[in-house]
Coordinates of C-alpha atoms in Angstrom, one line a residue:
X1 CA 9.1 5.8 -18.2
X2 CA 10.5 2.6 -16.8
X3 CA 10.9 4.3 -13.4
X4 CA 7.0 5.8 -13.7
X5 CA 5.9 2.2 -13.8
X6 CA 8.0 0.8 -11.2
X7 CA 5.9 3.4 -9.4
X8 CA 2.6 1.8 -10.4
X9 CA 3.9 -1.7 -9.8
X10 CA 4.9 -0.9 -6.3
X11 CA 1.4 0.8 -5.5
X12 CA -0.5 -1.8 -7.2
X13 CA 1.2 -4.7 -4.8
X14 CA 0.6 -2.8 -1.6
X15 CA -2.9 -1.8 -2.8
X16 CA -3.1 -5.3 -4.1
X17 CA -2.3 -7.0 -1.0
X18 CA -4.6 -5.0 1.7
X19 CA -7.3 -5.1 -0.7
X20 CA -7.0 -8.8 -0.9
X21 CA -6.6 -9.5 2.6
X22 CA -8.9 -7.0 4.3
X23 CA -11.4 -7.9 1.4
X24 CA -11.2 -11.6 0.8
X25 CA -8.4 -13.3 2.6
X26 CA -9.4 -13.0 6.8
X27 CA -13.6 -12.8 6.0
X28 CA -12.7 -16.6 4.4
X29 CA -10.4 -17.6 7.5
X30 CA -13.3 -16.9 9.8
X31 CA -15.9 -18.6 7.6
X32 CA -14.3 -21.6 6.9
X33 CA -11.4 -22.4 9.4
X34 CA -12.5 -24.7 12.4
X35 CA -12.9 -22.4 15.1
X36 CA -12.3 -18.5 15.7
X37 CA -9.6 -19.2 17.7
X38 CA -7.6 -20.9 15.2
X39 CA -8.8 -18.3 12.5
X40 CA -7.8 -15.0 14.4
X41 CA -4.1 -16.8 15.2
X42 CA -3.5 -17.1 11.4
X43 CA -4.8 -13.5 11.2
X44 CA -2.4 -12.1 13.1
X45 CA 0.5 -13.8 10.9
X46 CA -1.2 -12.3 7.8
X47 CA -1.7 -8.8 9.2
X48 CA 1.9 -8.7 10.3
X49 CA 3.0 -10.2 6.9
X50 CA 1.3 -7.4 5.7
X51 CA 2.5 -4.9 7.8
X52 CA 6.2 -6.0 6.6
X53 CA 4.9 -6.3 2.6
X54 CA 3.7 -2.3 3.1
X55 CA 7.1 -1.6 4.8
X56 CA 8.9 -2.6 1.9
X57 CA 6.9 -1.5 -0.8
X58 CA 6.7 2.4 1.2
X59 CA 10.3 2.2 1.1
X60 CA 10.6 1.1 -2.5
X61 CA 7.9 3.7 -3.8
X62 CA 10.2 6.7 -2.1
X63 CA 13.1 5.3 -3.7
X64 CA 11.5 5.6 -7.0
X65 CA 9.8 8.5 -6.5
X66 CA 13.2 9.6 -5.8
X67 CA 14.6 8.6 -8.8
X68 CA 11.5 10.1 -10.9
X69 CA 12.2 12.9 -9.2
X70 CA 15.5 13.7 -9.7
X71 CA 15.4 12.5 -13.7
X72 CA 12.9 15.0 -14.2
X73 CA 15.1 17.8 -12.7
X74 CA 12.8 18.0 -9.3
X75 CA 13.0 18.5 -5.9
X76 CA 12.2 15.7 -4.0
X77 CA 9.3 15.7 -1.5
X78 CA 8.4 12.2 0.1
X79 CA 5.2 11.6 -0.3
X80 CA 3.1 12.2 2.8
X81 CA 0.5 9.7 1.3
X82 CA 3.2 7.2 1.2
X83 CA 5.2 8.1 4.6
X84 CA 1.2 8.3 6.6
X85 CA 0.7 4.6 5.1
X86 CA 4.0 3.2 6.3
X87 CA 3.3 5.0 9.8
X88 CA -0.1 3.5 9.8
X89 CA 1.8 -0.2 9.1
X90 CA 4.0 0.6 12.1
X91 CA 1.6 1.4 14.5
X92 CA -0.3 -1.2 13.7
X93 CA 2.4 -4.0 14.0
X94 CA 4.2 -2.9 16.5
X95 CA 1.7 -0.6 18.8
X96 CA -1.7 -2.6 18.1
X97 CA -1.3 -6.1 17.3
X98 CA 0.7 -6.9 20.3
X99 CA -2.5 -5.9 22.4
X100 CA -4.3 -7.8 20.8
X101 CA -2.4 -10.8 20.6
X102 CA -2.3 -10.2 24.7
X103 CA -6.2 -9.7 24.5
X104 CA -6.2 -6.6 26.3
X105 CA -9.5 -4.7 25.9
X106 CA -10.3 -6.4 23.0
X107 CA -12.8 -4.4 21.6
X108 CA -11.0 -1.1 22.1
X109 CA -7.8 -2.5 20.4
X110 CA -9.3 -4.2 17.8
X111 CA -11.0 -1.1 16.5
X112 CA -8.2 0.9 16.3
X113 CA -6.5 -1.8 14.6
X114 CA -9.4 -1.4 12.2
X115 CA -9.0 1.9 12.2
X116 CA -5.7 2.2 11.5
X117 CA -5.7 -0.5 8.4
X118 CA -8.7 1.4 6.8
X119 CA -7.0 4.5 6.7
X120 CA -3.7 3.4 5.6
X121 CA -5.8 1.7 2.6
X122 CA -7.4 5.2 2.2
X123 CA -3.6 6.5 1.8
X124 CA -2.9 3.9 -0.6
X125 CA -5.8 4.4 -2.8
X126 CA -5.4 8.1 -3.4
X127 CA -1.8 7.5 -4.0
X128 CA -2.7 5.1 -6.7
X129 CA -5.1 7.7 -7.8
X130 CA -2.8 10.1 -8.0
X131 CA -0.5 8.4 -9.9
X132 CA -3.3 7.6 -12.5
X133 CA -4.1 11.2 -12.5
X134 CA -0.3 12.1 -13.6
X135 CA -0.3 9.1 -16.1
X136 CA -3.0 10.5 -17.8
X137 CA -1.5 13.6 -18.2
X138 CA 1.2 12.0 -20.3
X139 CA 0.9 12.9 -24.2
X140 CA 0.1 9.8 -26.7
X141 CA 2.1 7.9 -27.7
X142 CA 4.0 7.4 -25.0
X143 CA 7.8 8.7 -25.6
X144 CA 9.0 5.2 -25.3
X145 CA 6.1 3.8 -28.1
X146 CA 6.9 2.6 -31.7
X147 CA 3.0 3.4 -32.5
X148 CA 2.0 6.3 -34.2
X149 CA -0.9 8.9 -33.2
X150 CA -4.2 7.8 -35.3
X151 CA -5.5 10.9 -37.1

């Protein structure tokens, strides 16, 4: 069980994170910083933070998968949810954002950058799903609970 929610703590940082900064964090920069200029330089240090921060967590969520996997007496098959996101990360960092940064054909490389982010936060989100799914499907109480079942 402890390795099943180092799953779901993994997820919910990388989900956390994109959500937060594709949601909340840049929209702000642009609104309030002093100029666009200024805004879209700090951008590209948060998407490549992020970028690294999904990198990390895509290897950490195979690892434990891993180890879920082999506890329960599977197979293990990386998760092509998982591996697609990290690819989508890698692109993006290293294939996009250096276009951008250069400002060639702005609006071409800016939309793939787009793109790319929304579908590696599509990735994300029906990993987390399907680790929902498979948590629901664990009998109450939980083999690691004290509590007993309420008649």
């Amino acid at each position: 069980m402890f390795w099943q929610r180092g799953l779901w703590l993994v997820a919910a940082v990388w989900w956390g994170s994109m959500t937060a900064l594709g949601a909340w964090v840049v929209p702000l920069l642009f609104a309030h910083a002093p100029t666009k200029a200024v805004a879209a330089g700090l951008a590209v240090h948060l998407f490549s933070a992020q970028a690294w921060v999904g990198l990390v967590c895509g290897v950490l969520s195979l690892w434990v998968q891993r180890h879920v996997d082999r506890v329960r007496g599977r197979a293990h098959v990386p998760s092509a949810l998982i591996l697609a996101a990290m690819l989508m990360a890698a692109i993006g960092e290293w294939g996009i954002a250096p276009r951008i940064v250069a400002r060639e054909n702005m609006l071409l490389w800016h939309s793939l950058g787009t793109a790319f982010w929304v579908l590696q936060w599509g990735c994300l989100t029906a990993h987390v799903w399907r680790l929902s799914r498979a948590t629901l499907e664990v009998p109450w109480p939980m083999p690691d609970s004290d509590e007993k079942p309420k008649a």
